[in-house]
Coordinates of C-alpha atoms and ligand atoms in Angstrom, one line a residue:
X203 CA 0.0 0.0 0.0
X204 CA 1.4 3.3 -0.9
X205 CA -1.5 5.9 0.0
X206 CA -2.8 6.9 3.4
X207 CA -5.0 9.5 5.0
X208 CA -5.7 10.4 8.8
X209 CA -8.4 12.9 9.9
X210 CA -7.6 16.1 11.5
X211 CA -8.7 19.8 12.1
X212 CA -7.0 23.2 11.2
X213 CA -8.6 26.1 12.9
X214 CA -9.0 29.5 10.8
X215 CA -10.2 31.8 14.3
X216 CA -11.4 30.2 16.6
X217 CA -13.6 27.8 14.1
X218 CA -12.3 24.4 13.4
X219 CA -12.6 22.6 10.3
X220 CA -12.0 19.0 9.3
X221 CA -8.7 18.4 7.7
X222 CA -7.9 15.1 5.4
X223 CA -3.7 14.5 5.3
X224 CA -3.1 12.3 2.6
X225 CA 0.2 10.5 2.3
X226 CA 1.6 9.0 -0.9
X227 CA 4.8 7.7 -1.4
X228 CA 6.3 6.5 -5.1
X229 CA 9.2 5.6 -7.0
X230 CA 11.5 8.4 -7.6
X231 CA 14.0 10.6 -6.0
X232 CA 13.6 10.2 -1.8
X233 CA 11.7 13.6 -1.4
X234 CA 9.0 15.1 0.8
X235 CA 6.6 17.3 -1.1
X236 CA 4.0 19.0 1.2
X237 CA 0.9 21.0 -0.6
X238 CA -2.5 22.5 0.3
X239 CA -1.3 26.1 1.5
X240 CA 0.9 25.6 4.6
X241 CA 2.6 27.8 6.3
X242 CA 5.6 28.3 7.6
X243 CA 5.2 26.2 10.4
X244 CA 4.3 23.2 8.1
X245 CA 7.6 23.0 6.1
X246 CA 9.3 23.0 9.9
X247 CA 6.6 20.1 10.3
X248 CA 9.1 18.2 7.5
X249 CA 11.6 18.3 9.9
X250 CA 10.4 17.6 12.9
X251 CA 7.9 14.1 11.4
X252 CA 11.4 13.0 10.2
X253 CA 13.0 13.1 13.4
X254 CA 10.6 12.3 15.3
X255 CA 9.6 8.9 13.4
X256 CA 13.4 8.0 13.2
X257 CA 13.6 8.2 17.0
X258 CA 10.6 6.5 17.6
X259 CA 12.4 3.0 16.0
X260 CA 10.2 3.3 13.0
X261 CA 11.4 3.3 9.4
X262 CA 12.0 6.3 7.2
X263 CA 10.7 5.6 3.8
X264 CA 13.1 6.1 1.7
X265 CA 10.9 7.2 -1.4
X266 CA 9.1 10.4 -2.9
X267 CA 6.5 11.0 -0.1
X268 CA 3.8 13.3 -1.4
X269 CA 1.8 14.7 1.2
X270 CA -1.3 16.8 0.9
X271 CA -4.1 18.7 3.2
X272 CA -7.5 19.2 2.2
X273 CA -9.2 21.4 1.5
X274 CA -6.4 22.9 0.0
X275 CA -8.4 26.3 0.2
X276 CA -8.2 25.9 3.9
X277 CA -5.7 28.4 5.6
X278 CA -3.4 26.1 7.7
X279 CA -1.3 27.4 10.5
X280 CA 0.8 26.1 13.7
X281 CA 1.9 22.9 14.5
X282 CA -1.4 20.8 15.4
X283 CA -1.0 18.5 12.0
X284 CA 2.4 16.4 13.1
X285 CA 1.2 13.6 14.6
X286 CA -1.6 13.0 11.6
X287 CA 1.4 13.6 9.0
X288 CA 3.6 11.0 10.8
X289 CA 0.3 8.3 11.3
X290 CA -0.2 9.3 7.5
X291 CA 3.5 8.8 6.2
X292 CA 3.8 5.4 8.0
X293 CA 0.3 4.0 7.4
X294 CA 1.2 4.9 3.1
X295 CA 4.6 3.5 3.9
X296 CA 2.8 -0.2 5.2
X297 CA 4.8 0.2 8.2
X298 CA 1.2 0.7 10.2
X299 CA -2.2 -0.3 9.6
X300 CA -4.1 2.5 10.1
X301 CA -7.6 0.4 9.9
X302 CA -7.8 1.0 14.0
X303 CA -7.5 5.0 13.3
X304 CA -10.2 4.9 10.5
X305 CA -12.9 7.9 11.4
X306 CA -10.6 9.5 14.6
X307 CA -9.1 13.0 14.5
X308 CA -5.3 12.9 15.4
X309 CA -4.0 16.4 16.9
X310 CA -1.1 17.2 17.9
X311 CA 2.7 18.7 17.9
X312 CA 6.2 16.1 17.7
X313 CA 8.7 16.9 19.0
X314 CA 12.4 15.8 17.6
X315 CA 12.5 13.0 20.1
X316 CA 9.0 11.3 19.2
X317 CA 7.2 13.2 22.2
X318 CA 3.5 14.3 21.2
X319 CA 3.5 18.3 22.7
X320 CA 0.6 20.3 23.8
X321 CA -0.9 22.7 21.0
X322 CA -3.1 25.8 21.4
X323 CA -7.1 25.5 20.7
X324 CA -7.4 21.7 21.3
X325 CA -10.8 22.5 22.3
X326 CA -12.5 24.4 19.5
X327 CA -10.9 21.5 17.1
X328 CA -12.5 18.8 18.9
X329 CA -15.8 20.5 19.0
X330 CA -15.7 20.9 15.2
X331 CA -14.4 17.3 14.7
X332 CA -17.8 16.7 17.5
X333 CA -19.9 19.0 14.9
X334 CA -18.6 17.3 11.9
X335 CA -19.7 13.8 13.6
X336 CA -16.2 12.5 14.5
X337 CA -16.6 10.0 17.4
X338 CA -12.8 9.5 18.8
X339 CA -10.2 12.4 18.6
X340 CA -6.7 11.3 20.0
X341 CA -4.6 14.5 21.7
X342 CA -1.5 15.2 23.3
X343 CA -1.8 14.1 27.1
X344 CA -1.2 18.0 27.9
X345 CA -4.7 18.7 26.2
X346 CA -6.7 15.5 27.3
X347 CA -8.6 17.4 30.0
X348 CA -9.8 20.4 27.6
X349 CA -10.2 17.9 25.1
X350 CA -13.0 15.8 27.1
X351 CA -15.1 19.2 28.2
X352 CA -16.7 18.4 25.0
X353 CA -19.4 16.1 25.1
X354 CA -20.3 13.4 22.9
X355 CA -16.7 12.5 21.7
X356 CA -14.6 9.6 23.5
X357 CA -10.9 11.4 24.1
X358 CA -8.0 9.6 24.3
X359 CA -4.2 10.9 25.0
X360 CA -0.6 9.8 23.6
X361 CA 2.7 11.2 24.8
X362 CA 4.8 9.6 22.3
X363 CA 4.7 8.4 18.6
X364 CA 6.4 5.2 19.7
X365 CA 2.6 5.0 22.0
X366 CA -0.2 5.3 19.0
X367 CA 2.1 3.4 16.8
X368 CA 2.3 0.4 19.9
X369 CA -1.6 1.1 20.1
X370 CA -2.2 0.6 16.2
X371 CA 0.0 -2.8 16.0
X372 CA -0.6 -4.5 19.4
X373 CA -4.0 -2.3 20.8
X374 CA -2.2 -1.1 23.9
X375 CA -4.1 1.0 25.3
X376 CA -4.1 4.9 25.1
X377 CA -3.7 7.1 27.9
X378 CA -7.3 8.2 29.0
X379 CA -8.2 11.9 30.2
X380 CA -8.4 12.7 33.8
X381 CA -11.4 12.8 35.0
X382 CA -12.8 16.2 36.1
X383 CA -12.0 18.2 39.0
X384 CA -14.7 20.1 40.9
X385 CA -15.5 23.5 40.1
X386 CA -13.3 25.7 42.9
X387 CA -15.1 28.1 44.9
X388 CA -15.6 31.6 43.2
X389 CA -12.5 33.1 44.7
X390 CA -12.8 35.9 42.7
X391 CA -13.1 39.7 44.5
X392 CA -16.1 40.8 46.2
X393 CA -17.8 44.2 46.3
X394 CA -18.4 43.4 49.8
X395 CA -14.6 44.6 50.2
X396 CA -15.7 48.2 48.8
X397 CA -16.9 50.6 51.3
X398 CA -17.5 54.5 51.7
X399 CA -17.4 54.4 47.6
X400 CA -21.1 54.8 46.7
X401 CA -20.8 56.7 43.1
X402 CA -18.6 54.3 42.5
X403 CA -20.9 50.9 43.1
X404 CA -23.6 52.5 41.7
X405 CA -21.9 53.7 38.8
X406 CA -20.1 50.0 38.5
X407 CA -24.4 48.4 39.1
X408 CA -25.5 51.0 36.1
X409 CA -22.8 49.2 34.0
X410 CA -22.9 45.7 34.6
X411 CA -27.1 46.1 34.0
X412 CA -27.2 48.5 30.9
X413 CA -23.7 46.7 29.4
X414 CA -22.6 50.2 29.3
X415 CA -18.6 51.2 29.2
X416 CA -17.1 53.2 32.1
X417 CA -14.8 55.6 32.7
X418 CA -13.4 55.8 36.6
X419 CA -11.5 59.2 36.8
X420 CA -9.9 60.2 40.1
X421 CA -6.5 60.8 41.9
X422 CA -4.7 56.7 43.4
X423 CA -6.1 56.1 45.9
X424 CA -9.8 56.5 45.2
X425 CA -10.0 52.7 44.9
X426 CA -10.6 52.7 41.1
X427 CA -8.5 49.3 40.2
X428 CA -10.7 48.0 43.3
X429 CA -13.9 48.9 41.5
X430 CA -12.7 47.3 38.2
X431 CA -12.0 44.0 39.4
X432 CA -15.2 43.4 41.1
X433 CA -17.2 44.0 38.1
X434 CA -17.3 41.0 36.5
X435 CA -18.9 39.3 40.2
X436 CA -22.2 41.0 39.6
X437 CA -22.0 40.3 35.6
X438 CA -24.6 37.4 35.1
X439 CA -22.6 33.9 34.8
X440 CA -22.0 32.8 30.8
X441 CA -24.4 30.9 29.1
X442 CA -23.4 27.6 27.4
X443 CA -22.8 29.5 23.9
X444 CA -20.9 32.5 25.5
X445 CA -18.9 29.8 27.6
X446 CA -17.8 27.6 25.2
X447 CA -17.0 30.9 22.7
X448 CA -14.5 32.3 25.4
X449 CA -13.1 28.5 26.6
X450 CA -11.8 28.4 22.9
X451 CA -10.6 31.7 23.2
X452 CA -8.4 30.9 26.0
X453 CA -7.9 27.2 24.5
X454 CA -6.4 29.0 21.0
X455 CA -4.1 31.6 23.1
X456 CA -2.7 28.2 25.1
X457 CA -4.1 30.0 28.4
X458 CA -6.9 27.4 29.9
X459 CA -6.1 26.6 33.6
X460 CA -5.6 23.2 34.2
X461 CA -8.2 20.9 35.0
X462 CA -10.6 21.1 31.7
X463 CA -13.8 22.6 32.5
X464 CA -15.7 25.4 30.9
X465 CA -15.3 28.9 31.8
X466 CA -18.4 30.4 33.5
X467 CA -17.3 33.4 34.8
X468 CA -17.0 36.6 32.7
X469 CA -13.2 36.8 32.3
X470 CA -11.4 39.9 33.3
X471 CA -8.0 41.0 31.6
X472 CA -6.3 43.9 32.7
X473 CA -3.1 44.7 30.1
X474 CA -0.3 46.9 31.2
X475 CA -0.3 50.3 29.8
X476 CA 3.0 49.5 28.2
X477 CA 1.5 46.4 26.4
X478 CA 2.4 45.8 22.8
X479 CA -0.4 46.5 20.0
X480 CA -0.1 42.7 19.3
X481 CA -0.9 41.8 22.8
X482 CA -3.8 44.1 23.0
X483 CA -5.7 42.9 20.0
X484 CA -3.7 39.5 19.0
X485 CA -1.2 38.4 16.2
X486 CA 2.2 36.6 16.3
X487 CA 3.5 33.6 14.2
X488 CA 1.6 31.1 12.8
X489 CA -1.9 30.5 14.8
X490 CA -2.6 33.7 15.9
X491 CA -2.6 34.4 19.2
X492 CA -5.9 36.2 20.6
X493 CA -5.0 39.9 22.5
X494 CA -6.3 40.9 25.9
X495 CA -9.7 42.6 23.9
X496 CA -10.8 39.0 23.0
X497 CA -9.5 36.8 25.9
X498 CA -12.1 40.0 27.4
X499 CA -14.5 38.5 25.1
X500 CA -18.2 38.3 27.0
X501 CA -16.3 39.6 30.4
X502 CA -14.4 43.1 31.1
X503 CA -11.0 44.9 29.6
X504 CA -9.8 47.0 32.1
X505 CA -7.5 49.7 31.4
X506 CA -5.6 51.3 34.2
X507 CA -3.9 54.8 33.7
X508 CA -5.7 54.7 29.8
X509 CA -3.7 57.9 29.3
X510 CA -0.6 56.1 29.2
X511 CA -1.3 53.8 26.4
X512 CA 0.4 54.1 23.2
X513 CA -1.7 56.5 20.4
X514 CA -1.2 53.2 18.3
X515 CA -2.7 51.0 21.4
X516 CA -5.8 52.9 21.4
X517 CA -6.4 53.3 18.0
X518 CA -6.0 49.8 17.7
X519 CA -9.0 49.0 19.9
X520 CA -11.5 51.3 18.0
X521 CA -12.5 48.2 15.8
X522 CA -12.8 45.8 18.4
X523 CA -14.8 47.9 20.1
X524 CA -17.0 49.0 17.6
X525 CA -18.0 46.1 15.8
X526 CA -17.5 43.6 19.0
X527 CA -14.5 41.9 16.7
X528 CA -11.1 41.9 15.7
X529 CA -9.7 41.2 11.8
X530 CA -6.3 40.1 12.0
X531 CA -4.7 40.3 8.9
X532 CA -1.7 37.6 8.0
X533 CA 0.0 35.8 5.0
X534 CA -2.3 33.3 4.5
X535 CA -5.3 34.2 5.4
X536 CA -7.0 36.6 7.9
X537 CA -7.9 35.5 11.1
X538 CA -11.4 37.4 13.2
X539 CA -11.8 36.8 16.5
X540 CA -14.3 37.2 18.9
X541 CA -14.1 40.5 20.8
X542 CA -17.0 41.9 22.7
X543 CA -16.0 43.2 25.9
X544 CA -17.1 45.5 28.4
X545 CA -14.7 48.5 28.6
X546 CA -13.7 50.0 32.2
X547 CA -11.1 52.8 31.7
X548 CA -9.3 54.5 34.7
X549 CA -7.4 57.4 34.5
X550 CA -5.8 59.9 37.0
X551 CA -6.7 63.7 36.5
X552 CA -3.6 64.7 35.5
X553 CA 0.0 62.7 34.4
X554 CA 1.9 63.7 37.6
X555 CA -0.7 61.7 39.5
X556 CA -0.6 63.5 42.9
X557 CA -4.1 63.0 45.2
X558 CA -6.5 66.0 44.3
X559 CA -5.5 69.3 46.1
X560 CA -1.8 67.7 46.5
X561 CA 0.3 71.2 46.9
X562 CA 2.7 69.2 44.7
X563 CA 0.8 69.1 41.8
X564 CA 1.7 71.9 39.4
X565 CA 0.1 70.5 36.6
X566 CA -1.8 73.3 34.7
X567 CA -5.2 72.9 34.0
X568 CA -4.2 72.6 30.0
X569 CA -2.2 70.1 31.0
X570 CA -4.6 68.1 32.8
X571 CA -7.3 68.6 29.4
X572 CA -4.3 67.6 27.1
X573 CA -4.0 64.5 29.2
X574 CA -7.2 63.0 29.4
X575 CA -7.9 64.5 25.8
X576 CA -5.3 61.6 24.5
X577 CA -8.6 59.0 25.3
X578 CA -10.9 61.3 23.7
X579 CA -11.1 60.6 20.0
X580 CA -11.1 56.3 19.7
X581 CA -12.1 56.1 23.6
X582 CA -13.8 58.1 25.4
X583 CA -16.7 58.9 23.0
X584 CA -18.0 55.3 23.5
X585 CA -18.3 55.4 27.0
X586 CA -21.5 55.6 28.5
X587 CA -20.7 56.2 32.7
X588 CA -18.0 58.2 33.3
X589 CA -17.5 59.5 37.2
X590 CA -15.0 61.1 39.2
X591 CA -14.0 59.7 42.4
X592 CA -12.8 60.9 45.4
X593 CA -10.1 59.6 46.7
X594 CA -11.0 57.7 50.2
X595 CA -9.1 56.6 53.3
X596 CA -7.8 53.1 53.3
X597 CA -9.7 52.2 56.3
X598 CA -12.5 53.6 55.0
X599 CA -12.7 51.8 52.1
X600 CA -11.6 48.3 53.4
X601 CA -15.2 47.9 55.1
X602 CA -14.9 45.7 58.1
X603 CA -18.3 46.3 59.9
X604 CA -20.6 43.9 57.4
X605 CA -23.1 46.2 56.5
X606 CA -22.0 46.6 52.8
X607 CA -23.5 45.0 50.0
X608 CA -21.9 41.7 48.5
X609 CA -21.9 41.1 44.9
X610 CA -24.7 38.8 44.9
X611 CA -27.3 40.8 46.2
X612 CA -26.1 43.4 43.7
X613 CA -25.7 40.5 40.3
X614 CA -29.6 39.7 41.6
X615 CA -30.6 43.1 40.2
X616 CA -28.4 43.0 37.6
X617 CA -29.9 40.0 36.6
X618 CA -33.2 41.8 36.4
X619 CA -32.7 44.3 35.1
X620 CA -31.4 43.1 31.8
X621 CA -34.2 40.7 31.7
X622 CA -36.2 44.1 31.5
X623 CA -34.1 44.9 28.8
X624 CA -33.9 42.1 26.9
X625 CA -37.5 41.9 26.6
X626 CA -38.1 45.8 25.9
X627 CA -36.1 45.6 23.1
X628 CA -36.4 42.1 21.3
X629 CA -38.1 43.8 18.4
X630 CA -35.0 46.1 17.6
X631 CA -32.5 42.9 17.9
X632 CA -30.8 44.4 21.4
X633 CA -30.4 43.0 24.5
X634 CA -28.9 45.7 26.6
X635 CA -29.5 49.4 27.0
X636 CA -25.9 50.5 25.8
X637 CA -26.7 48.7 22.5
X638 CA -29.9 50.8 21.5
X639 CA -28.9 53.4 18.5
X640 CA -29.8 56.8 19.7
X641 CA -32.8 57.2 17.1
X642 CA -34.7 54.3 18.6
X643 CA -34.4 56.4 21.7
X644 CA -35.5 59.6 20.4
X645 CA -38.5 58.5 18.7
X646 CA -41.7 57.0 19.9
X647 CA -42.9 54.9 21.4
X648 CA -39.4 55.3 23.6
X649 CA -39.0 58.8 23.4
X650 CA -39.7 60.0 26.7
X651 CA -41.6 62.7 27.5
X652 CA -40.7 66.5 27.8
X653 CA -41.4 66.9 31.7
X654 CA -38.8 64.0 32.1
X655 CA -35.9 65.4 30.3
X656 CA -36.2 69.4 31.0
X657 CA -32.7 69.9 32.7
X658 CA -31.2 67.7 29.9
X659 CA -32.5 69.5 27.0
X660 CA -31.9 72.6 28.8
X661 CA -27.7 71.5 28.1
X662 CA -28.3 70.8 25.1
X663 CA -29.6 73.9 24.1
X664 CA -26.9 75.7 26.1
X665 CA -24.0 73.7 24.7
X666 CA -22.7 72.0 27.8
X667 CA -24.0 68.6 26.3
X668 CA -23.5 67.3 23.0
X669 CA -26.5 65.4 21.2
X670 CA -24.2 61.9 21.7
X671 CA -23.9 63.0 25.4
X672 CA -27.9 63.2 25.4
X673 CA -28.5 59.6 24.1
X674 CA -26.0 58.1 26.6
X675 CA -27.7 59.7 29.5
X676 CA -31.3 58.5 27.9
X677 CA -29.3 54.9 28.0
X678 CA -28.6 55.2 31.5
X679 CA -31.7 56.4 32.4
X680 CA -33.4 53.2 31.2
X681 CA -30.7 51.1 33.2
X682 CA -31.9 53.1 36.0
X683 CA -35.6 52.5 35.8
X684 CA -34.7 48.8 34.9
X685 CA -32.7 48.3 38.4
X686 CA -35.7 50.3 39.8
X687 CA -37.9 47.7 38.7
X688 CA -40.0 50.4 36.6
X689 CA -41.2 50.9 33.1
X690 CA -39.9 53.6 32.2
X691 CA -37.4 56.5 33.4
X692 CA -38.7 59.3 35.5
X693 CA -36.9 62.9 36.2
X694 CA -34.9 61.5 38.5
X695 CA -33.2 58.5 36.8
X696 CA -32.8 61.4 34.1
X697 CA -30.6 63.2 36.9
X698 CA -28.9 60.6 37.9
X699 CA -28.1 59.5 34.5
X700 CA -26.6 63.2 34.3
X701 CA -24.8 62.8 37.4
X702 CA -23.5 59.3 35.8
X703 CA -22.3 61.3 32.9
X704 CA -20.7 64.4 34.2
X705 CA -19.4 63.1 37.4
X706 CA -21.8 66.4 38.8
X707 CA -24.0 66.3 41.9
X708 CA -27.5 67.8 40.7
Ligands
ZN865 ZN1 -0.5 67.0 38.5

């Protein structure tokens, strides 16, 4: 027998798709063709099947060994096709009788010794290999336990060639995954630990229930990296869809914590404000690696002194932030990814950073414009709830005495009030109040009457509010009403929305 073919999956994103490798070896010069648009990484592959098959004990063919991937349209990047190509090359070669692998997808990365590596996005290949109605995948023994979160597919591990060839000739068995570790408790930080910072809880509720963006502005110490990190405990958990799209995120970017379970909680990522334009929105070698804005996907991208990111940084996230994706464009194909994320931006009033009414501070008040300005173009004009914070004492902020609300009680209305949401605006195809265009809001049957929003067409007319500022307070409002349980907003959600908006006590 001189032709061969093993099942496995390339991923273009974070969406698998079935890949055939076909071996076939002929007369001729000894030669190794490979075809069906690899990459780099694939002509490596050459290399590294060689070496790994001659230290396994098995024979290298010494013939012309054509080997193809199909579809050949398929873009096909990183490492995940070795094992296939070397089960391929020695079931054409008649050294293995690949009747035992018929129908199972074969992942994984050789090294030059004959060990089977870990690769990146084991688990959205073996839920498209699941889709496609694959019954068996085989995977390195570093991915068995992401591997086997998918149901419906029987998983079993190798750490070697020299193992699946043993389990091809004699049927030893293959390693089989572990089996699955309890959830651990939520560990995760509680607004319980946030005292004495009331605009900034309720401005963090308003957000979580209207999915609107915030800005925290205020000198260090007003607890604003405190507030961020306990937004996503009072974002509703992830629903099977949204869980399994943001498990293969962090499955593609090699970043899953051990164990192999689904990831329920809305993730939070928090890049430095020196972080690399690649690292914010994805890219690198071969399979792209997802950025910080879509490892955020479905959960919260914090950015802590905002004003200190590159120009480039935060020009970069305008399109992942306006069309809740990110087009990564490579040799060989582009690559989208997933990236809707909830923004919360932090920034201190001015770059020396001194606490407010610091006699140190000499920053001019241009300067202090000039600096925020920096967020205002790709930034700032997409966030909904932007409030200034005072800065509060340590002891007053670390609440001891009990009293202060946890995050449940405050996810419970959350909860809620989407559901209020949701269901207001099936019709227009929206789920949450910061996803409503600002004509749906300014016409009936949602435009709300004139008694409600006096004060807020009074800044309008006098300038101090710009028509984009109007809608996002109308947003607001809504979230308001909706945590208030009522239909619609009255005066007062109007005036808090404003106070929301401008940071101003009315
Ligand atoms: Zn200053």
């Amino acid at each position: 027998m001189s032709y061969a073919k093993v099942l496995c999956v390339g991923l273009v994103g974070v969406t698998g798709h079935l890949v055939e490798v076909e071996a076939d070896l002929s007369a001729g010069l000894p030669a190794v063709v490979i075809s069906g648009l690899p990459d780099t990484a694939l002509h490596e592959a050459r290399d590294r099947v060689r070496a790994a098959v001659v230290n396994s004990g098995q024979r290298w063919p010494n013939r012309r060994i054509t080997l193809n991937l199909l579809p050949a349209t398929l873009p096909k990047f990183g490492s995940a096709f070795d094992l296939a190509i070397a089960t391929a090359l020695l079931g054409g070669s008649g050294e293995l009788p690949l009747l035992p692998l018929d129908g199972v997808v074969i992942l994984g990365e050789l090294g030059l010794d004959g060990t089977v590596r870990p690769v990146r996005g084991v688990l959205p290949m073996v839920a498209a290999a699941a889709q496609a109605g694959v019954a068996r995948v085989i995977v390195p023994v570093g991915n068995a336990a992401e591997a086997a979160v998918i149901p419906g597919v029987r998983v079993r591990a190798v750490d070697t060639l020299h193992r699946l060839v043993a389990f091809v000739r004699d049927g030893t068995p293959l390693i089989e995954p572990p089996a699955d570790i309890p959830e651990p408790p939520d560990g995760g930080p509680d607004l319980a630990d946030v005292a004495g910072q009331q605009l900034g809880r309720r401005a963090l509720e308003v957000a979580a229930a209207g999915g609107h963006h915030v800005a925290l502005l205020g000198p260090p110490g007003a607890g604003k990296t405190m507030l961020a990190e306990r937004l996503p405990s009072i974002l509703p958990e992830l629903d099977d869809d949204a869980a399994l799209e943001v498990t293969a995120l962090h499955s593609v970017a090699g970043l899953l914590p051990p164990g192999g379970r689904l990831l329920r909680r809305p993730p939070f990522q928090a890049p430095h404000h020196t972080a690399t334009v690649p690292s914010l929105v994805g890219g690198g070698s071969g399979l792209a690696r997802p950025g910080a804005v879509s490892l955020a996907h479905r959960g919260v991208l914090f950015l802590d002194e905002a004003p200190e990111f590159s120009k480039g940084a935060l020009e970069a996230l305008r399109q992942p932030l306006e069309h809740g994706r990110i087009q990564l464009n490579r040799s060989g194909g582009g690559t989208v990814y997933p990236a809707r994320t909830q923004v919360v931006l932090a920034a201190n009033p001015c770059p020396c950073a001194k606490p407010a009414g610091d006699a140190n501070c000499e920053c001019s008040p241009l300067v202090r414009r000039r600096y925020l300005g920096r967020l205002s173009g790709p930034l700032l004009d997409r966030i909904d709830v932007q409030v200034r914070l005072m800065p509060v004492r340590a002891a007053e902020l670390m609440a001891t005495d009990g009293d202060v609300e946890p995050s449940a009680t405050v996810a419970a209305r959350v909860v809620a009030a989407r559901q209020a949401a949701a269901a207001r605006w099936a019709d227009l195809g929206r789920r949450l109040n910061a996803e409503v265009e600002g004509p749906h809001l300014r016409r009936p049957p949602w435009r709300l009457p004139a008694r409600v929003t006096v004060e807020l067409r009074g800044r309008l007319d006098s300038g101090s509010l710009s028509a984009r500022g109007f809608d996002r307070v109308i947003r607001m409002a809504w979230t308001i009403a909706d945590l208030d349980g009522r239909d619609r907003p009255d005066r007062d959600d109007v005036r808090e929305a404003l106070q929301l908006r401008t940071g101003e006590a009315t």
